[in-house]
XYZ file of C-alpha atoms in Angstrom:
596
model
C 58.735 -11.761 19.384
C 55.327 -13.155 18.533
C 53.052 -11.572 15.954
C 49.890 -10.247 17.689
C 47.901 -10.740 14.474
C 48.737 -14.443 14.576
C 47.885 -14.646 18.281
C 44.369 -13.336 17.537
C 43.625 -16.130 15.088
C 41.497 -18.846 16.626
C 43.140 -22.215 16.047
C 40.480 -24.909 15.613
C 40.400 -28.003 17.772
C 41.962 -30.755 15.616
C 39.627 -33.407 17.050
C 36.540 -31.345 16.135
C 37.948 -30.679 12.669
C 38.644 -34.357 12.055
C 35.149 -35.278 13.213
C 33.627 -32.670 10.890
C 35.692 -33.873 7.942
C 34.777 -37.501 8.644
C 31.091 -36.636 8.834
C 31.264 -34.646 5.579
C 33.166 -37.447 3.836
C 30.531 -40.003 4.822
C 27.706 -37.718 3.689
C 29.456 -37.092 0.380
C 29.973 -40.818 -0.209
C 26.310 -41.560 0.521
C 25.098 -38.780 -1.759
C 27.387 -39.914 -4.563
C 26.061 -43.470 -4.364
C 22.468 -42.233 -4.346
C 23.146 -39.951 -7.292
C 24.618 -42.805 -9.363
C 21.604 -44.984 -8.634
C 19.032 -42.297 -9.323
C 17.290 -42.172 -12.689
C 16.555 -38.865 -14.442
C 13.154 -37.459 -13.573
C 10.898 -35.445 -15.924
C 13.652 -34.910 -18.486
C 12.875 -31.217 -18.915
C 15.630 -28.632 -19.102
C 14.847 -25.691 -16.810
C 16.053 -23.136 -19.318
C 13.876 -24.551 -22.058
C 10.916 -24.853 -19.685
C 11.027 -21.101 -19.062
C 12.007 -20.162 -22.620
C 15.251 -18.519 -21.529
C 17.295 -19.556 -24.557
C 14.979 -18.004 -27.121
C 14.419 -14.869 -25.023
C 18.123 -14.116 -24.557
C 18.892 -15.032 -28.183
C 16.387 -12.419 -29.316
C 17.885 -9.878 -26.912
C 21.439 -10.489 -28.162
C 20.339 -10.339 -31.801
C 18.667 -6.968 -31.316
C 21.525 -5.665 -29.186
C 24.120 -6.552 -31.849
C 21.928 -5.042 -34.549
C 22.576 -1.606 -33.035
C 26.382 -1.465 -32.576
C 26.362 2.283 -31.888
C 24.085 1.842 -28.890
C 26.204 -1.080 -27.662
C 29.396 0.974 -28.039
C 27.864 3.856 -26.059
C 26.817 1.463 -23.312
C 30.367 0.109 -22.995
C 31.786 3.641 -23.072
C 29.453 4.631 -20.231
C 30.567 1.596 -18.227
C 34.245 2.397 -18.785
C 33.691 6.033 -17.741
C 31.908 4.949 -14.573
C 34.696 2.482 -13.760
C 37.281 5.234 -14.127
C 35.302 7.493 -11.805
C 35.008 4.699 -9.268
C 38.739 3.965 -9.475
C 39.564 7.635 -8.916
C 37.291 7.865 -5.895
C 38.730 4.648 -4.452
C 42.297 5.929 -4.813
C 41.317 9.133 -3.036
C 39.829 7.035 -0.238
C 42.979 4.932 -0.021
C 45.056 8.089 0.406
C 42.766 9.414 3.125
C 40.835 11.896 0.999
C 37.087 11.691 0.576
C 35.759 10.977 -2.888
C 32.205 11.052 -4.128
C 30.067 8.056 -4.911
C 26.877 7.776 -6.876
C 26.024 4.403 -5.355
C 24.077 4.442 -2.103
C 23.188 0.956 -0.859
C 21.592 2.210 2.374
C 18.335 0.396 1.535
C 20.158 -2.758 0.440
C 20.236 -5.182 3.372
C 23.013 -7.202 1.765
C 25.548 -4.494 2.607
C 24.740 -3.654 6.227
C 28.002 -4.999 7.681
C 30.215 -2.056 8.701
C 33.194 -3.168 6.585
C 31.244 -2.555 3.363
C 31.479 1.162 4.142
C 34.479 1.475 6.475
C 37.066 -0.647 4.626
C 38.170 0.868 1.303
C 38.733 -2.551 -0.362
C 35.282 -3.890 0.434
C 33.727 -0.537 -0.372
C 35.428 -0.745 -3.783
C 34.140 -4.296 -4.315
C 30.637 -3.221 -3.316
C 30.677 -0.129 -5.553
C 32.017 -2.129 -8.493
C 29.260 -4.690 -8.132
C 26.497 -2.101 -7.767
C 27.775 -0.137 -10.728
C 28.082 -3.240 -12.909
C 24.703 -4.670 -11.956
C 23.061 -1.324 -12.646
C 24.749 -1.241 -16.049
C 23.656 -4.793 -16.920
C 20.022 -4.103 -16.041
C 20.013 -0.759 -17.871
C 21.605 -2.245 -20.987
C 19.104 -5.110 -21.029
C 16.220 -2.722 -20.406
C 17.257 -0.383 -23.239
C 17.155 -3.033 -25.987
C 14.644 -1.926 -28.610
C 12.289 -4.065 -30.662
C 11.485 -6.891 -28.237
C 7.867 -7.591 -27.453
C 6.827 -6.586 -23.954
C 6.541 -10.126 -22.601
C 10.022 -11.138 -23.813
C 11.504 -7.901 -22.488
C 10.062 -8.562 -19.017
C 11.369 -12.128 -19.053
C 14.889 -11.016 -20.015
C 14.873 -8.266 -17.377
C 13.655 -10.680 -14.679
C 16.316 -13.307 -15.352
C 19.013 -10.667 -15.774
C 18.132 -9.534 -12.260
C 18.383 -13.133 -11.052
C 21.886 -13.195 -12.554
C 23.099 -9.963 -10.952
C 21.655 -11.080 -7.599
C 23.534 -14.376 -7.881
C 26.927 -12.743 -8.546
C 26.697 -10.351 -5.595
C 30.010 -10.274 -3.680
C 28.041 -11.126 -0.539
C 27.561 -14.630 -1.963
C 31.270 -15.513 -2.038
C 33.681 -16.256 0.786
C 36.586 -14.064 -0.320
C 34.468 -10.989 -1.049
C 32.182 -11.008 1.987
C 33.847 -9.338 5.006
C 31.388 -10.871 7.487
C 32.253 -14.357 6.246
C 35.988 -13.646 6.318
C 35.729 -12.471 9.913
C 33.866 -15.678 10.755
C 36.678 -17.701 9.128
C 39.252 -15.932 11.323
C 37.153 -16.142 14.493
C 36.314 -19.837 14.075
C 39.506 -20.991 12.445
C 37.504 -22.009 9.358
C 34.986 -24.116 11.290
C 32.160 -22.026 9.784
C 33.057 -23.316 6.320
C 33.089 -26.925 7.484
C 29.741 -26.416 9.209
C 28.423 -24.715 6.097
C 29.515 -27.616 3.899
C 27.768 -30.006 6.260
C 24.593 -27.899 6.055
C 24.891 -27.878 2.268
C 25.147 -31.672 2.112
C 22.203 -32.016 4.514
C 20.068 -29.849 2.236
C 21.014 -31.836 -0.854
C 20.248 -35.081 0.948
C 16.857 -33.764 2.080
C 15.987 -32.377 -1.352
C 14.146 -34.511 -3.873
C 16.270 -36.185 -6.569
C 19.427 -34.415 -5.461
C 18.031 -30.897 -5.728
C 19.206 -28.334 -3.216
C 16.473 -27.655 -0.643
C 17.701 -24.683 1.401
C 16.421 -24.674 4.969
C 14.864 -21.331 5.862
C 14.133 -22.172 9.481
C 14.603 -24.842 12.113
C 12.226 -27.493 10.779
C 12.235 -29.332 14.111
C 11.172 -26.297 16.146
C 7.499 -26.369 15.198
C 4.759 -28.944 15.507
C 1.245 -28.488 14.153
C -1.260 -28.244 16.977
C 1.471 -27.655 19.584
C 3.071 -24.301 18.769
C 1.553 -23.447 15.369
C -2.076 -23.919 14.261
C -3.065 -24.022 17.926
C -6.504 -22.395 17.991
C -8.804 -25.071 19.493
C -11.506 -26.542 17.303
C -12.789 -29.660 15.609
C -12.964 -31.080 12.103
C -16.713 -31.448 11.527
C -16.803 -32.451 7.840
C -14.502 -33.870 5.210
C -14.511 -35.098 1.625
C -11.804 -35.828 -0.948
C -10.801 -32.176 -1.274
C -11.213 -30.654 2.169
C -11.634 -30.878 5.877
C -13.884 -28.219 7.404
C -12.762 -26.980 10.822
C -15.122 -25.293 13.283
C -13.347 -23.427 16.085
C -14.414 -23.365 19.714
C -16.009 -20.076 20.807
C -14.248 -17.779 23.256
C -17.233 -15.473 23.901
C -20.603 -16.125 25.531
C -22.514 -14.919 22.468
C -21.544 -14.970 18.797
C -22.710 -13.403 15.563
C -25.653 -15.255 14.091
C -23.987 -15.474 10.701
C -20.948 -17.777 10.706
C -17.632 -16.749 9.162
C -16.216 -19.037 6.434
C -12.537 -18.597 5.560
C -11.397 -19.972 2.190
C -7.575 -20.071 2.094
C -5.579 -20.713 -1.080
C -4.786 -24.351 -1.808
C -1.387 -23.244 -3.113
C -0.407 -23.119 0.584
C -1.705 -24.561 3.841
C -4.373 -22.721 5.813
C -2.401 -22.178 9.011
C -0.740 -19.033 7.694
C -3.911 -17.597 9.251
C -3.269 -19.418 12.544
C 0.465 -19.414 13.180
C 0.592 -18.557 16.900
C -1.943 -16.905 19.239
C -0.214 -13.518 19.033
C -0.548 -13.312 15.237
C -3.469 -15.654 14.480
C -6.177 -14.055 12.356
C -8.391 -17.069 13.095
C -8.076 -16.698 16.884
C -8.637 -12.961 16.611
C -11.863 -13.548 14.641
C -13.026 -16.075 17.258
C -12.341 -13.507 19.973
C -14.407 -10.932 18.040
C -17.465 -13.165 18.411
C -17.460 -15.000 15.078
C -18.285 -18.689 14.707
C -15.277 -19.403 12.518
C -15.092 -22.177 9.926
C -11.924 -22.732 7.885
C -11.323 -24.963 4.892
C -8.222 -27.133 5.198
C -7.533 -28.288 1.641
C -6.157 -31.729 0.861
C -2.534 -32.016 -0.285
C -3.370 -33.899 -3.503
C -1.521 -36.850 -4.957
C -1.828 -38.531 -8.359
C -5.216 -40.027 -7.450
C -6.718 -36.517 -7.541
C -5.044 -35.424 -10.777
C -8.404 -35.008 -12.503
C -9.824 -32.581 -9.943
C -10.668 -29.305 -11.662
C -11.309 -25.733 -10.607
C -14.978 -26.633 -10.844
C -14.449 -29.409 -8.279
C -12.896 -26.876 -5.921
C -16.102 -24.859 -6.286
C -18.617 -27.689 -5.906
C -16.780 -30.095 -3.588
C -14.948 -27.269 -1.867
C -16.582 -23.901 -1.234
C -20.199 -24.936 -1.931
C -19.826 -28.147 0.079
C -18.500 -26.059 2.979
C -21.582 -23.803 2.823
C -23.876 -26.825 3.018
C -21.910 -28.284 5.932
C -22.063 -24.988 7.821
C -25.815 -24.886 7.350
C -26.068 -28.361 8.869
C -23.813 -27.365 11.755
C -25.480 -24.037 12.595
C -28.817 -23.861 10.818
C -27.636 -20.686 9.040
C -27.936 -20.573 5.260
C -25.993 -17.322 4.855
C -22.385 -16.720 5.929
C -19.841 -13.955 5.852
C -17.023 -15.287 3.671
C -13.307 -14.485 3.480
C -11.095 -15.588 0.588
C -7.307 -15.259 0.620
C -5.394 -15.018 -2.697
C -6.525 -17.970 -4.860
C -9.187 -18.644 -2.229
C -10.532 -15.165 -3.009
C -10.571 -15.951 -6.733
C -12.681 -19.014 -5.914
C -14.927 -16.909 -3.662
C -15.511 -14.396 -6.478
C -16.352 -17.270 -8.831
C -18.800 -18.630 -6.250
C -20.430 -15.229 -5.853
C -20.980 -15.054 -9.613
C -22.221 -18.676 -9.714
C -24.710 -18.033 -6.922
C -25.739 -14.743 -8.559
C -26.532 -16.522 -11.819
C -28.818 -18.865 -9.860
C -30.266 -16.008 -7.794
C -29.221 -17.792 -4.597
C -28.368 -15.758 -1.496
C -25.753 -17.644 0.515
C -23.067 -14.964 1.055
C -24.011 -11.975 3.224
C -20.616 -10.312 2.716
C -17.353 -11.236 1.015
C -13.798 -10.259 1.919
C -11.092 -10.586 -0.727
C -7.573 -10.718 0.701
C -4.890 -9.905 -1.912
C -7.165 -11.373 -4.574
C -6.892 -11.015 -8.335
C -9.986 -11.511 -10.472
C -8.612 -9.469 -13.375
C -5.298 -11.026 -14.419
C -4.362 -8.547 -17.146
C -1.382 -7.242 -15.125
C -0.217 -10.102 -12.875
C 3.159 -8.580 -12.068
C 6.405 -10.537 -12.203
C 4.611 -13.894 -12.227
C 3.874 -13.094 -15.857
C 7.408 -14.145 -16.810
C 6.382 -17.729 -16.028
C 3.169 -17.555 -18.069
C 3.124 -18.111 -21.815
C 1.927 -20.838 -24.160
C 5.275 -22.624 -24.397
C 5.879 -22.679 -20.649
C 2.349 -23.821 -19.818
C 2.529 -26.576 -22.447
C 5.837 -27.794 -21.005
C 4.440 -27.641 -17.478
C 1.355 -29.586 -18.541
C 3.636 -32.288 -19.937
C 5.450 -32.552 -16.608
C 2.202 -32.651 -14.648
C 0.714 -35.304 -16.958
C 3.485 -37.720 -15.958
C 2.832 -37.329 -12.216
C -0.723 -36.014 -11.988
C 0.273 -32.903 -10.048
C 2.652 -29.971 -9.796
C 5.230 -30.479 -7.068
C 5.070 -28.168 -4.101
C 8.806 -27.503 -4.325
C 8.412 -26.222 -7.894
C 5.665 -23.829 -6.871
C 7.679 -22.644 -3.858
C 10.774 -22.168 -6.008
C 8.865 -19.884 -8.359
C 7.654 -17.654 -5.539
C 11.109 -17.594 -3.911
C 12.649 -16.316 -7.144
C 10.439 -13.232 -6.944
C 12.385 -12.229 -3.813
C 15.648 -14.052 -4.393
C 17.845 -11.937 -2.115
C 15.498 -12.404 0.839
C 14.329 -15.981 0.243
C 17.349 -17.631 -1.398
C 20.661 -15.803 -1.070
C 20.287 -14.633 2.530
C 19.921 -18.269 3.619
C 22.749 -19.361 1.309
C 25.034 -16.945 3.151
C 23.754 -17.768 6.637
C 23.668 -21.565 6.250
C 26.607 -22.314 3.964
C 29.098 -19.440 4.235
C 28.604 -18.501 7.883
C 27.826 -22.095 8.849
C 24.888 -21.116 11.033
C 21.632 -22.949 11.572
C 18.580 -20.974 10.479
C 16.578 -19.223 13.180
C 13.210 -20.719 14.254
C 10.518 -18.620 12.543
C 6.873 -19.689 12.293
C 6.232 -17.875 9.004
C 9.203 -19.505 7.269
C 8.225 -22.905 8.678
C 4.839 -22.461 6.994
C 6.545 -21.246 3.818
C 8.605 -24.453 3.735
C 5.502 -26.646 4.202
C 4.512 -26.651 0.538
C 1.536 -28.253 -1.229
C 0.928 -29.939 -4.564
C -1.500 -28.808 -7.291
C -3.779 -31.245 -9.188
C -2.824 -31.281 -12.866
C -6.291 -30.537 -14.281
C -7.013 -27.698 -11.854
C -3.643 -26.041 -12.242
C -3.740 -26.195 -16.033
C -7.192 -24.555 -16.032
C -6.063 -21.902 -13.558
C -2.939 -20.961 -15.523
C -4.695 -20.936 -18.888
C -8.101 -19.444 -18.126
C -7.005 -16.968 -15.483
C -3.409 -15.916 -16.173
C -2.923 -16.606 -19.879
C -6.388 -15.848 -21.294
C -7.835 -13.709 -18.462
C -11.277 -15.237 -19.000
C -12.627 -14.833 -15.471
C -13.218 -11.104 -15.926
C -14.956 -11.692 -19.276
C -18.738 -12.295 -18.851
C -19.327 -15.930 -19.751
C -15.599 -16.427 -20.348
C -15.620 -19.577 -18.232
C -18.365 -21.962 -17.173
C -18.493 -23.726 -13.822
C -21.023 -26.384 -12.833
C -23.414 -25.464 -15.625
C -23.308 -21.696 -15.061
C -21.497 -19.131 -17.224
C -19.515 -16.986 -14.804
C -20.237 -13.257 -14.937
C -18.626 -11.228 -12.139
C -21.187 -8.533 -12.819
C -23.714 -10.813 -11.125
C -21.877 -10.509 -7.792
C -24.269 -8.717 -5.460
C -22.928 -9.232 -1.937
C -20.984 -6.343 -0.356
C -17.241 -6.852 -0.870
C -14.261 -5.730 1.205
C -11.030 -5.769 -0.832
C -7.836 -5.715 1.238
C -4.597 -5.532 -0.740
C -0.962 -4.854 0.141
C 1.212 -2.016 -1.130
C 4.355 -4.147 -1.675
C 2.648 -7.359 -2.815
C 4.832 -9.114 -5.420
C 2.377 -11.993 -6.002
C -0.931 -10.114 -6.350
C 0.075 -6.511 -7.179
C -2.370 -4.102 -5.569
C -3.178 -2.266 -8.797
C -4.208 -5.596 -10.320
C -6.378 -6.469 -7.329
C -7.899 -2.984 -7.476
C -9.101 -3.732 -11.037
C -11.539 -6.208 -9.480
C -13.505 -3.336 -7.924
C -14.584 -2.307 -11.415
C -15.951 -5.748 -12.366
C -18.625 -6.315 -9.731
C -21.993 -4.678 -9.103
C -21.622 -4.894 -5.350
C -21.108 -2.247 -2.684
C -17.296 -2.211 -2.465
C -14.797 -1.021 0.138
C -11.183 -1.083 -1.055
C -8.449 -0.906 1.582
C -4.717 -0.835 0.879
C -2.451 -2.134 3.624
C 1.287 -1.725 3.966
C 3.964 -4.396 3.439
C 3.545 -7.480 1.244
C 1.439 -10.508 0.371
C 1.807 -12.154 3.800
C 2.869 -9.498 6.319
C 0.315 -7.053 4.925
C -2.464 -9.512 5.803
C -1.076 -11.146 8.961
C -0.865 -7.806 10.738
C -2.531 -8.021 14.179
C -3.556 -4.751 15.870
C -1.192 -5.447 18.788
C 1.786 -4.829 16.510
C 0.567 -1.400 15.378
C 2.550 -1.747 12.132
C 2.404 -0.724 8.477
C -0.838 1.283 8.423
C -3.454 1.318 5.683
C -5.101 3.666 3.160
C -8.814 4.360 2.656
C -10.780 6.156 -0.044
C -14.553 5.820 -0.376
C -14.359 6.778 -4.050
C -13.533 4.061 -6.598
C -12.206 5.705 -9.781
C -11.071 3.420 -12.595
C -7.427 4.504 -12.172
C -5.754 3.002 -9.057
C -3.234 5.851 -8.932
C -6.129 8.308 -8.737
C -7.615 6.243 -5.896
C -4.319 6.360 -3.983
C -3.887 10.098 -4.567
C -7.231 10.685 -2.860
C -6.764 8.125 -0.077
C -6.209 8.938 3.589
C -3.552 7.076 5.574
C -4.339 5.470 8.923
C -2.017 3.966 11.516
C -1.993 0.356 12.669
C -3.726 -2.727 11.341
C -6.608 -2.899 8.877
C -8.172 -5.656 11.016
C -10.081 -3.129 13.121
C -11.541 -1.411 10.069
C -12.646 -4.775 8.689
C -14.196 -5.782 12.027
C -16.355 -2.647 11.997
C -17.346 -3.221 8.368
C -18.252 -6.914 8.731
C -20.233 -6.261 11.936
C -22.932 -4.685 9.761
C -23.612 -8.162 8.340
C -23.489 -10.096 11.635
C -27.218 -10.869 11.605
C -27.636 -10.268 15.325
C -26.236 -12.434 18.113
C -26.952 -15.923 19.418
C -25.558 -18.073 22.247
C -22.070 -19.366 21.505
C -21.939 -22.490 19.346
C -19.713 -25.431 20.177
C -18.538 -27.849 17.464
C -21.009 -30.735 17.489
C -24.019 -28.670 18.631
C -25.643 -29.072 15.209
C -26.198 -32.023 12.900
C -22.472 -32.646 12.268
C -20.395 -34.400 14.901
C -16.655 -33.777 15.359
C -14.334 -36.109 13.450
C -11.012 -35.088 15.021
C -9.270 -32.182 16.713
C -8.057 -29.160 14.795
C -5.885 -28.659 12.831
C -6.920 -32.027 11.382
C -5.060 -34.650 9.405
C -5.163 -33.153 5.880
C -2.844 -30.313 6.857
C -0.236 -32.762 8.168
C 0.309 -34.438 4.781
C 3.722 -33.427 3.448
C 4.363 -32.592 -0.193
């Protein structure tokens, strides 16, 4: 009599298996040869670069200096394990135990077997209990300075995320089911994906695919809003978009994106394009497309990004439209540059900006959130040494830092999908953009890390000087619209709120839902997240939030009403090339196509 359990196992096709093994063997051989021929690059140990050794040594020293506290911590862990074991035995015998762990908000454990199967529930509970204990024990160590304590806590969390049972074949029920259903083909496919990602990565580093990189093409299905490049220099191409209305606002709209990423986050597809939406609202939209710098631009400074970037764009817009004043939007680092430009123009008593919009922008860097763990004198010095050899910071290194801030979402979820389940990543425009990284010029990035993050000089009157002018944010006079995001892990909203206290401008602060990207790219058609408003601007952000009113939908509509006050009337629609500047090429231009 046959065993029905055996009959339900999918037996793989031996021809397909042999072909997979042959392909993997050839890939492995090629990678091995390349690895043997490759020379070491940079010569910097990652742990030393981030100061992990010294931080964890200090933690262990202080932990061992208080043996009573350490003993109590282990006793608490043992007690919790015994309670978990008792509850699991009750579950095994059909009784219902109690559990203190509730992973309902943890997307790693959504598969039904994590709750329905007592063994996997036990594995899950053990992991959650242990990870909670590790983080609590690390967080309770006394005597460490605040910066070291945050660094230890951050990397301890990276550790507990890495050892999650979801990341291993034998302890992930979804993966085990896939092994049974495919006869193990998922693991062969996953190994092939793994080798592909190593082969694609630079110098043998793993470059995890987050999306189908062949599914998108700039100008075809992302960055599709029609327009023309009307000006370019070493640092930028300036794009003017075709109008979609018969009349437009007299004052043009200049968008300054961050040069840490490419501008088309604001123009992914028509349904979620902020740029297209602004065009449809009757704005003559200009966007800076920053160059992806190589070693020849290593000496470009933050000052160059002001003079050859934002100020050069203002002059080009004046030639194209005849308008000296614009409404300006700055996103993240682009907003930091916009604030610097406002102060620079204020010091010269020049009126070029009718209104300014700061998207998730920090100008006071006193509390930069989790990015602070990467910012100290030793780390910046080591990073400067690496950049001096090449002339720039690699885009992959910048992307890796940001991915670590949300490791479960941006690293481990793809590890499971691509390598353990053997699936190809789903086509997703946002993740395609996220994978299209950019480099940072050495001189600019060193200045930015030191003067902004490490020394926080931008918020100090005269703390920095740009193009002959001491920068004093108190000289900002244009009305400012701050839009921040409640769950932003890159520019925490309370830090961005601090900027409202530094300027002498009429200010409107709006807090959107979600994070650094989704909180901004939130078209009204989606009716998602909502936003908070409070006309009062107390010094304490918590006090502001306590008095704020919540509104449904996107903040875009509120901003459109606000910025319309500075439209300057209406004029017939402007086509690229109507003014003194003739089109150079179609949008999105050639600078954005340069790969890191």
